[in-house]
PDB file of C-alpha atoms in Angstrom:
ATOM      1  CA  UNK X 231      11.833  11.436  10.933  1.00  0.00           C
ATOM      2  CA  UNK X 232      12.859  13.984   8.074  1.00  0.00           C
ATOM      3  CA  UNK X 233      11.038  17.440   8.359  1.00  0.00           C
ATOM      4  CA  UNK X 234      11.190  17.939   4.638  1.00  0.00           C
ATOM      5  CA  UNK X 235       7.801  16.926   4.150  1.00  0.00           C
ATOM      6  CA  UNK X 236       6.860  19.372   7.025  1.00  0.00           C
ATOM      7  CA  UNK X 237       8.765  22.578   5.266  1.00  0.00           C
ATOM      8  CA  UNK X 238       7.385  22.665   2.249  1.00  0.00           C
ATOM      9  CA  UNK X 239       4.476  22.852   0.618  1.00  0.00           C
ATOM     10  CA  UNK X 240       2.204  20.271  -0.346  1.00  0.00           C
ATOM     11  CA  UNK X 241       3.338  20.917  -4.498  1.00  0.00           C
ATOM     12  CA  UNK X 242       7.245  21.719  -3.506  1.00  0.00           C
ATOM     13  CA  UNK X 243       6.854  18.720  -2.102  1.00  0.00           C
ATOM     14  CA  UNK X 244       5.514  16.356  -4.618  1.00  0.00           C
ATOM     15  CA  UNK X 245       8.760  17.896  -6.574  1.00  0.00           C
ATOM     16  CA  UNK X 246      11.278  16.933  -4.462  1.00  0.00           C
ATOM     17  CA  UNK X 247       9.662  13.542  -4.080  1.00  0.00           C
ATOM     18  CA  UNK X 248       9.263  13.063  -8.144  1.00  0.00           C
ATOM     19  CA  UNK X 249      13.506  13.996  -8.085  1.00  0.00           C
ATOM     20  CA  UNK X 250      14.562  11.988  -5.894  1.00  0.00           C
ATOM     21  CA  UNK X 251      12.751   8.578  -7.474  1.00  0.00           C
ATOM     22  CA  UNK X 252      13.964  10.058 -11.003  1.00  0.00           C
ATOM     23  CA  UNK X 253      17.751  10.185  -9.874  1.00  0.00           C
ATOM     24  CA  UNK X 254      19.972   7.981  -8.543  1.00  0.00           C
ATOM     25  CA  UNK X 255      18.787   6.952  -5.617  1.00  0.00           C
ATOM     26  CA  UNK X 256      15.515   5.202  -7.614  1.00  0.00           C
ATOM     27  CA  UNK X 257      17.433   4.184 -10.731  1.00  0.00           C
ATOM     28  CA  UNK X 258      18.938   2.100  -7.623  1.00  0.00           C
ATOM     29  CA  UNK X 259      15.823   0.453  -5.985  1.00  0.00           C
ATOM     30  CA  UNK X 260      15.298  -2.551  -7.878  1.00  0.00           C
ATOM     31  CA  UNK X 261      19.147  -3.476  -6.424  1.00  0.00           C
ATOM     32  CA  UNK X 262      18.838  -1.992  -2.791  1.00  0.00           C
ATOM     33  CA  UNK X 263      15.429  -4.175  -2.255  1.00  0.00           C
ATOM     34  CA  UNK X 264      17.268  -7.664  -3.525  1.00  0.00           C
ATOM     35  CA  UNK X 265      20.014  -7.236  -1.178  1.00  0.00           C
ATOM     36  CA  UNK X 266      18.105  -6.292   1.781  1.00  0.00           C
ATOM     37  CA  UNK X 267      16.107  -8.399   1.192  1.00  0.00           C
ATOM     38  CA  UNK X 268      12.767  -7.121   0.682  1.00  0.00           C
ATOM     39  CA  UNK X 269      12.123  -8.302  -2.897  1.00  0.00           C
ATOM     40  CA  UNK X 270      12.172 -12.162  -1.466  1.00  0.00           C
ATOM     41  CA  UNK X 271      10.207 -11.563   1.871  1.00  0.00           C
ATOM     42  CA  UNK X 272       8.341  -9.218   0.245  1.00  0.00           C
ATOM     43  CA  UNK X 273       6.949 -12.679  -2.569  1.00  0.00           C
ATOM     44  CA  UNK X 274       6.502 -14.850   0.547  1.00  0.00           C
ATOM     45  CA  UNK X 275       4.069 -12.745   1.151  1.00  0.00           C
ATOM     46  CA  UNK X 276       1.941 -13.764  -1.377  1.00  0.00           C
ATOM     47  CA  UNK X 277       3.533 -16.745  -2.221  1.00  0.00           C
ATOM     48  CA  UNK X 278       2.483 -18.757   0.755  1.00  0.00           C
ATOM     49  CA  UNK X 279      -1.018 -16.793   0.152  1.00  0.00           C
ATOM     50  CA  UNK X 280      -0.964 -15.280   3.616  1.00  0.00           C
ATOM     51  CA  UNK X 281      -2.605 -12.094   1.348  1.00  0.00           C
ATOM     52  CA  UNK X 282      -4.681 -14.113  -1.235  1.00  0.00           C
ATOM     53  CA  UNK X 283      -4.537 -12.831  -4.462  1.00  0.00           C
ATOM     54  CA  UNK X 284      -7.169 -15.720  -5.533  1.00  0.00           C
ATOM     55  CA  UNK X 285     -10.955 -14.623  -6.869  1.00  0.00           C
ATOM     56  CA  UNK X 286      -9.008 -11.017  -7.034  1.00  0.00           C
ATOM     57  CA  UNK X 287     -10.194  -9.270 -10.492  1.00  0.00           C
ATOM     58  CA  UNK X 288      -9.008  -5.627 -10.043  1.00  0.00           C
ATOM     59  CA  UNK X 289      -5.490  -5.453  -8.878  1.00  0.00           C
ATOM     60  CA  UNK X 290      -4.072  -2.057  -8.374  1.00  0.00           C
ATOM     61  CA  UNK X 291      -0.485  -1.505  -6.942  1.00  0.00           C
ATOM     62  CA  UNK X 292      -0.066   2.030  -5.618  1.00  0.00           C
ATOM     63  CA  UNK X 293       3.250   3.889  -5.927  1.00  0.00           C
ATOM     64  CA  UNK X 294       4.556   1.140  -8.048  1.00  0.00           C
ATOM     65  CA  UNK X 295       7.715   2.086  -8.376  1.00  0.00           C
ATOM     66  CA  UNK X 296      10.648  -0.125 -10.473  1.00  0.00           C
ATOM     67  CA  UNK X 297       8.311  -2.920 -10.047  1.00  0.00           C
ATOM     68  CA  UNK X 298       8.805  -5.583  -7.384  1.00  0.00           C
ATOM     69  CA  UNK X 299       5.516  -6.106  -5.878  1.00  0.00           C
ATOM     70  CA  UNK X 300       3.456  -5.863  -9.285  1.00  0.00           C
ATOM     71  CA  UNK X 301       5.954  -8.850  -9.775  1.00  0.00           C
ATOM     72  CA  UNK X 302       4.349 -10.734  -7.935  1.00  0.00           C
ATOM     73  CA  UNK X 303       0.998  -9.587  -8.837  1.00  0.00           C
ATOM     74  CA  UNK X 304       2.005 -10.591 -12.451  1.00  0.00           C
ATOM     75  CA  UNK X 305       3.460 -14.622 -10.792  1.00  0.00           C
ATOM     76  CA  UNK X 306       0.289 -15.118  -8.504  1.00  0.00           C
ATOM     77  CA  UNK X 307      -2.767 -12.764  -8.940  1.00  0.00           C
ATOM     78  CA  UNK X 308      -4.667 -15.350 -11.403  1.00  0.00           C
ATOM     79  CA  UNK X 309      -4.370 -15.667 -15.189  1.00  0.00           C
ATOM     80  CA  UNK X 310      -7.174 -13.099 -16.163  1.00  0.00           C
ATOM     81  CA  UNK X 311      -6.904 -10.103 -13.381  1.00  0.00           C
ATOM     82  CA  UNK X 312      -6.089  -6.656 -14.434  1.00  0.00           C
ATOM     83  CA  UNK X 313      -3.233  -5.514 -13.250  1.00  0.00           C
ATOM     84  CA  UNK X 314      -2.831  -1.376 -12.573  1.00  0.00           C
ATOM     85  CA  UNK X 315       0.699   0.178 -11.178  1.00  0.00           C
ATOM     86  CA  UNK X 316       0.369   3.602 -10.525  1.00  0.00           C
ATOM     87  CA  UNK X 317       3.180   6.168  -9.464  1.00  0.00           C
ATOM     88  CA  UNK X 318       3.822   9.680  -8.925  1.00  0.00           C
ATOM     89  CA  UNK X 319       6.926   9.114 -11.420  1.00  0.00           C
ATOM     90  CA  UNK X 320       7.212   8.652 -14.784  1.00  0.00           C
ATOM     91  CA  UNK X 321      10.863   8.094 -14.867  1.00  0.00           C
ATOM     92  CA  UNK X 322      10.474   5.307 -12.406  1.00  0.00           C
ATOM     93  CA  UNK X 323       7.107   3.785 -15.047  1.00  0.00           C
ATOM     94  CA  UNK X 324       9.957   3.654 -17.325  1.00  0.00           C
ATOM     95  CA  UNK X 325      11.647   1.883 -15.711  1.00  0.00           C
ATOM     96  CA  UNK X 326       9.521  -0.794 -14.181  1.00  0.00           C
ATOM     97  CA  UNK X 327       8.038  -1.869 -18.117  1.00  0.00           C
ATOM     98  CA  UNK X 328      11.878  -2.693 -19.174  1.00  0.00           C
ATOM     99  CA  UNK X 329      12.172  -4.806 -15.600  1.00  0.00           C
ATOM    100  CA  UNK X 330       9.428  -6.523 -16.088  1.00  0.00           C
ATOM    101  CA  UNK X 331       8.948  -6.938 -19.892  1.00  0.00           C
ATOM    102  CA  UNK X 332       5.177  -7.606 -19.636  1.00  0.00           C
ATOM    103  CA  UNK X 333       2.344  -6.869 -21.701  1.00  0.00           C
ATOM    104  CA  UNK X 334      -0.160  -7.653 -18.893  1.00  0.00           C
ATOM    105  CA  UNK X 335      -0.084  -4.460 -16.307  1.00  0.00           C
ATOM    106  CA  UNK X 336      -1.310  -1.272 -17.563  1.00  0.00           C
ATOM    107  CA  UNK X 337       0.963   1.242 -16.228  1.00  0.00           C
ATOM    108  CA  UNK X 338      -0.999   4.965 -14.424  1.00  0.00           C
ATOM    109  CA  UNK X 339       0.699   8.308 -13.872  1.00  0.00           C
ATOM    110  CA  UNK X 340      -0.823   9.210 -10.977  1.00  0.00           C
ATOM    111  CA  UNK X 341      -0.874  10.635  -6.769  1.00  0.00           C
ATOM    112  CA  UNK X 342      -1.753   8.765  -3.734  1.00  0.00           C
ATOM    113  CA  UNK X 343      -3.481  12.010  -3.288  1.00  0.00           C
ATOM    114  CA  UNK X 344      -5.901  12.454  -5.431  1.00  0.00           C
ATOM    115  CA  UNK X 345      -6.252   9.386  -7.539  1.00  0.00           C
ATOM    116  CA  UNK X 346      -7.518   9.571 -11.090  1.00  0.00           C
ATOM    117  CA  UNK X 347     -10.290   6.733 -10.666  1.00  0.00           C
ATOM    118  CA  UNK X 348     -13.656   6.620 -10.406  1.00  0.00           C
ATOM    119  CA  UNK X 349     -15.329   5.086  -6.766  1.00  0.00           C
ATOM    120  CA  UNK X 350     -14.520   1.452  -6.368  1.00  0.00           C
ATOM    121  CA  UNK X 351     -12.487   0.567  -9.550  1.00  0.00           C
ATOM    122  CA  UNK X 352     -10.726  -2.385  -7.733  1.00  0.00           C
ATOM    123  CA  UNK X 353     -11.800  -5.322  -5.292  1.00  0.00           C
ATOM    124  CA  UNK X 354      -7.879  -5.140  -3.861  1.00  0.00           C
ATOM    125  CA  UNK X 355      -4.991  -2.573  -3.506  1.00  0.00           C
ATOM    126  CA  UNK X 356      -1.279  -3.013  -2.729  1.00  0.00           C
ATOM    127  CA  UNK X 357       0.629  -0.097  -1.515  1.00  0.00           C
ATOM    128  CA  UNK X 358       3.606  -0.447  -0.720  1.00  0.00           C
ATOM    129  CA  UNK X 359       6.104   2.129   1.522  1.00  0.00           C
ATOM    130  CA  UNK X 360       3.720   4.618  -0.407  1.00  0.00           C
ATOM    131  CA  UNK X 361       1.446   6.805   1.786  1.00  0.00           C
ATOM    132  CA  UNK X 362       4.821   8.315   4.297  1.00  0.00           C
ATOM    133  CA  UNK X 363       5.191   9.753   0.562  1.00  0.00           C
ATOM    134  CA  UNK X 364       1.818  11.584   1.374  1.00  0.00           C
ATOM    135  CA  UNK X 365       2.031  15.212   3.488  1.00  0.00           C
ATOM    136  CA  UNK X 366      -1.857  13.963   4.377  1.00  0.00           C
ATOM    137  CA  UNK X 367      -2.139  10.111   5.341  1.00  0.00           C
ATOM    138  CA  UNK X 368      -5.681  10.894   5.750  1.00  0.00           C
ATOM    139  CA  UNK X 369      -6.450  12.532   2.531  1.00  0.00           C
ATOM    140  CA  UNK X 370      -4.422   9.292   1.216  1.00  0.00           C
ATOM    141  CA  UNK X 371      -6.405   6.801   2.951  1.00  0.00           C
ATOM    142  CA  UNK X 372      -9.773   8.433   1.744  1.00  0.00           C
ATOM    143  CA  UNK X 373      -9.057   7.705  -1.837  1.00  0.00           C
ATOM    144  CA  UNK X 374      -7.703   4.295  -1.500  1.00  0.00           C
ATOM    145  CA  UNK X 375     -10.706   3.958   0.325  1.00  0.00           C
ATOM    146  CA  UNK X 376     -12.630   5.058  -2.240  1.00  0.00           C
ATOM    147  CA  UNK X 377     -11.731   3.533  -5.201  1.00  0.00           C
ATOM    148  CA  UNK X 378     -12.058  -0.004  -3.381  1.00  0.00           C
ATOM    149  CA  UNK X 379     -14.725  -1.910  -3.505  1.00  0.00           C
ATOM    150  CA  UNK X 380     -17.090  -2.237  -0.384  1.00  0.00           C
ATOM    151  CA  UNK X 381     -15.199  -5.696   0.710  1.00  0.00           C
ATOM    152  CA  UNK X 382     -12.133  -5.217  -1.521  1.00  0.00           C
ATOM    153  CA  UNK X 383      -8.901  -5.863   0.454  1.00  0.00           C
ATOM    154  CA  UNK X 384      -5.220  -3.529   1.138  1.00  0.00           C
ATOM    155  CA  UNK X 385      -1.863  -4.810   1.819  1.00  0.00           C
ATOM    156  CA  UNK X 386       0.046  -1.856   2.819  1.00  0.00           C
ATOM    157  CA  UNK X 387       3.540  -1.725   3.337  1.00  0.00           C
ATOM    158  CA  UNK X 388       4.425   1.684   6.069  1.00  0.00           C
ATOM    159  CA  UNK X 389       7.994   3.208   6.910  1.00  0.00           C
ATOM    160  CA  UNK X 390       7.203   2.383  11.130  1.00  0.00           C
ATOM    161  CA  UNK X 391       8.605   5.189  13.739  1.00  0.00           C
ATOM    162  CA  UNK X 392      11.782   3.441  15.130  1.00  0.00           C
ATOM    163  CA  UNK X 393      15.281   4.035  14.773  1.00  0.00           C
ATOM    164  CA  UNK X 394      15.429   2.245  11.694  1.00  0.00           C
ATOM    165  CA  UNK X 395      12.602   4.235   9.833  1.00  0.00           C
ATOM    166  CA  UNK X 396      13.942   7.529  10.990  1.00  0.00           C
ATOM    167  CA  UNK X 397      17.293   6.752   8.917  1.00  0.00           C
ATOM    168  CA  UNK X 398      14.887   5.298   5.533  1.00  0.00           C
ATOM    169  CA  UNK X 399      12.784   9.321   6.410  1.00  0.00           C
ATOM    170  CA  UNK X 400      15.942  10.639   5.843  1.00  0.00           C
ATOM    171  CA  UNK X 401      17.209   8.403   2.784  1.00  0.00           C
ATOM    172  CA  UNK X 402      13.932   8.906   0.979  1.00  0.00           C
ATOM    173  CA  UNK X 403      12.924  12.058   2.460  1.00  0.00           C
ATOM    174  CA  UNK X 404       9.120  10.415   3.741  1.00  0.00           C
ATOM    175  CA  UNK X 405       7.439  10.687   7.084  1.00  0.00           C
ATOM    176  CA  UNK X 406       7.495   7.636   9.374  1.00  0.00           C
ATOM    177  CA  UNK X 407       4.309   6.503  11.384  1.00  0.00           C
ATOM    178  CA  UNK X 408       2.930   5.611  14.695  1.00  0.00           C
ATOM    179  CA  UNK X 409       1.149   2.395  14.932  1.00  0.00           C
ATOM    180  CA  UNK X 410      -1.495   2.901  16.967  1.00  0.00           C
ATOM    181  CA  UNK X 411      -2.221   5.933  15.715  1.00  0.00           C
ATOM    182  CA  UNK X 412      -2.535   4.785  12.225  1.00  0.00           C
ATOM    183  CA  UNK X 413      -4.194   1.946  13.458  1.00  0.00           C
ATOM    184  CA  UNK X 414      -6.497   4.250  14.612  1.00  0.00           C
ATOM    185  CA  UNK X 415      -7.388   6.325  11.837  1.00  0.00           C
ATOM    186  CA  UNK X 416      -7.912   3.014   9.676  1.00  0.00           C
ATOM    187  CA  UNK X 417     -10.774   2.739  12.410  1.00  0.00           C
ATOM    188  CA  UNK X 418     -11.934   6.021  11.888  1.00  0.00           C
ATOM    189  CA  UNK X 419     -12.429   5.431   8.095  1.00  0.00           C
ATOM    190  CA  UNK X 420     -14.090   2.305   8.421  1.00  0.00           C
ATOM    191  CA  UNK X 421     -11.002  -0.032   7.310  1.00  0.00           C
ATOM    192  CA  UNK X 422     -11.387  -3.983   8.928  1.00  0.00           C
ATOM    193  CA  UNK X 423      -8.124  -4.464  10.277  1.00  0.00           C
ATOM    194  CA  UNK X 424      -6.794  -8.142   9.271  1.00  0.00           C
ATOM    195  CA  UNK X 425      -3.577  -9.534   9.210  1.00  0.00           C
ATOM    196  CA  UNK X 426      -1.064  -8.116  10.152  1.00  0.00           C
ATOM    197  CA  UNK X 427       3.038  -8.955   8.740  1.00  0.00           C
ATOM    198  CA  UNK X 428       5.990  -9.979   9.702  1.00  0.00           C
ATOM    199  CA  UNK X 429       8.521 -10.915   7.383  1.00  0.00           C
ATOM    200  CA  UNK X 430      10.446 -13.138   9.806  1.00  0.00           C
ATOM    201  CA  UNK X 431      10.652 -13.803  12.889  1.00  0.00           C
ATOM    202  CA  UNK X 432      14.250 -11.364  13.437  1.00  0.00           C
ATOM    203  CA  UNK X 433      11.720  -9.189  11.782  1.00  0.00           C
ATOM    204  CA  UNK X 434       9.302  -9.346  14.326  1.00  0.00           C
ATOM    205  CA  UNK X 435      11.402  -9.330  17.124  1.00  0.00           C
ATOM    206  CA  UNK X 436      13.321  -6.561  16.213  1.00  0.00           C
ATOM    207  CA  UNK X 437      11.396  -4.305  14.688  1.00  0.00           C
ATOM    208  CA  UNK X 438      12.176  -4.791  11.193  1.00  0.00           C
ATOM    209  CA  UNK X 439      10.105  -3.745   8.094  1.00  0.00           C
ATOM    210  CA  UNK X 440       7.861  -1.222   8.735  1.00  0.00           C
ATOM    211  CA  UNK X 441       4.260  -1.425   9.204  1.00  0.00           C
ATOM    212  CA  UNK X 442       2.739  -4.579   7.180  1.00  0.00           C
ATOM    213  CA  UNK X 443      -0.848  -5.203   7.363  1.00  0.00           C
ATOM    214  CA  UNK X 444      -4.096  -6.116   5.557  1.00  0.00           C
ATOM    215  CA  UNK X 445      -7.077  -4.132   5.715  1.00  0.00           C
ATOM    216  CA  UNK X 446     -10.992  -5.126   4.660  1.00  0.00           C
ATOM    217  CA  UNK X 447     -12.928  -2.378   3.663  1.00  0.00           C
ATOM    218  CA  UNK X 448     -16.860  -3.144   4.964  1.00  0.00           C
ATOM    219  CA  UNK X 449     -19.291  -3.685   3.320  1.00  0.00           C
ATOM    220  CA  UNK X 450     -22.444  -0.660   3.684  1.00  0.00           C
ATOM    221  CA  UNK X 451     -25.212  -0.463   6.151  1.00  0.00           C
ATOM    222  CA  UNK X 452     -27.896   0.123   3.979  1.00  0.00           C
ATOM    223  CA  UNK X 453     -31.150   1.357   5.486  1.00  0.00           C
ATOM    224  CA  UNK X 454     -32.886  -1.857   3.393  1.00  0.00           C
ATOM    225  CA  UNK X 455     -30.673  -3.931   5.909  1.00  0.00           C
ATOM    226  CA  UNK X 456     -31.427  -1.362   8.504  1.00  0.00           C
ATOM    227  CA  UNK X 457     -35.330  -2.493   8.033  1.00  0.00           C
ATOM    228  CA  UNK X 458     -34.867  -5.992   7.576  1.00  0.00           C
ATOM    229  CA  UNK X 459     -33.119  -5.760  12.027  1.00  0.00           C
ATOM    230  CA  UNK X 460     -35.989  -4.185  12.785  1.00  0.00           C
ATOM    231  CA  UNK X 461     -39.086  -6.128  11.295  1.00  0.00           C
ATOM    232  CA  UNK X 462     -36.680  -9.493  12.379  1.00  0.00           C
ATOM    233  CA  UNK X 463     -36.735  -7.497  15.905  1.00  0.00           C
ATOM    234  CA  UNK X 464     -40.279  -6.815  15.730  1.00  0.00           C
ATOM    235  CA  UNK X 465     -41.294 -10.850  14.986  1.00  0.00           C
ATOM    236  CA  UNK X 466     -38.678 -11.598  18.052  1.00  0.00           C
ATOM    237  CA  UNK X 467     -40.682  -9.458  19.978  1.00  0.00           C
ATOM    238  CA  UNK X 468     -43.810 -10.375  18.938  1.00  0.00           C
ATOM    239  CA  UNK X 469     -42.736 -14.386  19.889  1.00  0.00           C
TER     240      UNK X 469
END
């Protein structure tokens, strides 16, 4: 993988990422997604209800970029669902506004490492290839966990440490992630691992498209619940 994310300070790396997406590579992102099939394949996850948006009230799309996932949210989420797009680059937000030509999503300038939202503000989060731009992966996932309500779901797309992922890393100056290590991190943060997605059988066979997974934030076990369980145990024991 590219070493930029490891060899610079967090602030320097942040400026580097903003510059990349504000430049020519960012300008070509929407078109390259069309050519590579990422846009079409990503849509199938929502269209076929593999990741079901029905019933979601407040959806946050992290790293919204030029708006590929936002366009799917607009198309397949309920009409009364609030949709928010967050990106680190104001230039990419402007591009998304022009490309989508929709008043439905609101846009927020912000960083995944420090999300500008209150705790438990969203019941659904999508994050497409943004986590790999956070120097501290745990910090990024902790922020996602913080702004997600209990029982809320996350659809996460992440660059994997494969041959193709290494080239992606060099093009976009991002890190790659090991699947087992990342899943262990999810579990340590008390996420429940849901469905694992592959865009096509071809992607699965050659391990293309990165890591695509659904996560669920577990409901906290409260003292009231523990008390009721203890009372139930006493009744059973007495019986």
